[in-house]
Amino acid sequence: MRSNGQPVYNFCVTVDDATMRISHVIRAEEHLPNTLRQALIYKALGFAMPLFAHVSLILAPDKSKLSKRHGATSVGQYKEMGYLPQAMVNYLALLGWGDGTENEFFTIDDLVEKFTINRVNKSGAVFDATKLKWMNGQHLRSLPSDLLIKDFEDRWRSTGILLESESDFAKEAAELLKEGIDLITDADAALCKLLSYPLHDTLSSDEAKSVVEDKLSEVASGLISAYDSGELGQALAEGHDGWKKWVKSFGKTHKRKGKSLFMPLRVLLTGKLHGPAMDSTVILVHKASTSGAVAPQSGFVSLDERFKILKEVDWESLQKQQESPVESAVPAAS
């Protein structure tokens, strides 16, 4: 007993486990000294002794003991960061254990079926935050489609990106973006990036130089004409079939196909050199422009605004700028 009348830890935990008839005690190797003391108490009190197993500590990347200085320290913190319970369980199970195969993806039911104590490693396992995030992405994308869409939509609404009235937009956005999202909290940045139009920065970049030099101004002129005539808007309103027909016709008119057609269109319509499937992206931007699904604070640039920016590009100054980099001459979106 302590001086304050409270029994000491080793006595308490022995009595507690014994009266609950605990059969197996599996805990960290730090408890080895406690186990010896508890074994004596079990014998002294005449309790049946459980089986004891001690597993190695989880280590930080520098092989020191994992502690709060290495990041989040509670399950609650990981939940707030966007991690799924099943992903955390899967990853933690693999820290010092494996089923003997190359498989790393396990549901909780899989782990219940396959786990055996004799496959637990004796050496300490390193906690890899990057691997955990990857694992979370695997579990996130394995969710039933309706649950995944609801999680994304709820997130976008709670952060003020989407308005309450629209759900079809969220469904299409979730399907388009899910492959690049590992944490539900990453969905905000992914959608905002999709809705943005950084044409100025893209055209001024070194990576875009070859695209600009491939008569991008001529493609832009044709694209502006197609938009002003209502031809492009009508095609987008018809969805993927309408888009495919329009692209084929546009490419034939401008004698372009493949990369020489799609890369200029991607840059001019999305303002980016890279991203998700261009057809789905442009159709989604059109839907956002016409449905009122997106809140103003999302940074969304509508198709009307995009073409206004596009019309203001000074292609001659841009060409000179890339030949001899000086202060930017391409108007930026306000």
C-alpha angles and dihedrals in degrees: 000000000000120000089258092057097256118129117241123258099255092053093046096048093047093052092042094052093042095051090048088049093235108190102189130032113195116176145135123303088246086078095062093102090048092051092060092052093045091051089059090051092049089054095044092052094042095241123152106255118234124223112269127210128176123203129198122262123262107250134211120240089267088056092248121126111288110254142161091275087069095061139274114019106188139054088239091059092052090049090053089050089058103260119148120231093233091051092051092050091047093050096044091049089057093054097101098348139079137166093236095260134090091254116120102169113089132164117216089256089053091053093049089053099042106034117111125170093223090069094058111114122235095217122082118263122226117234106232112194091191092055091047091053091049090049091051090053090054092053093042092056092045092062116109108273095246093053093047092050091048092050091051094044093048090049094049092048094047092052092048098246095116130040120234096247103067128069106154090067091053091050093053093043092051093050091049098046104034096093092063098045123088099166126041087228089061089064091082095059092041094055094042090051091051091051095047126093111207093171094144094055093043096050090048094052125102090233091062095050095097091047092051092047091052090080093274090162090063092052089048091053092052092045092051090051091050091051096045091050091053091242096117094043091053091050092051091048088059091058127221096343092051092047093050092051092048094048091050091051093044092050092050091050093051095037093240134127140163117008094350087062105034100044094056091046091050092051095045097043102035100025090230139096095216138030145104122325107317097220093053091043095053093044089051092050088051091051091049089050093054106030103054089227096133123075117232093240091063091083090242117170110204124217091255090054092045093055091046089056091044092053090055096056112119099215094183092054090045091055091051091046092055092047090050112012112228136143111327116272098186113098112242125222112267 
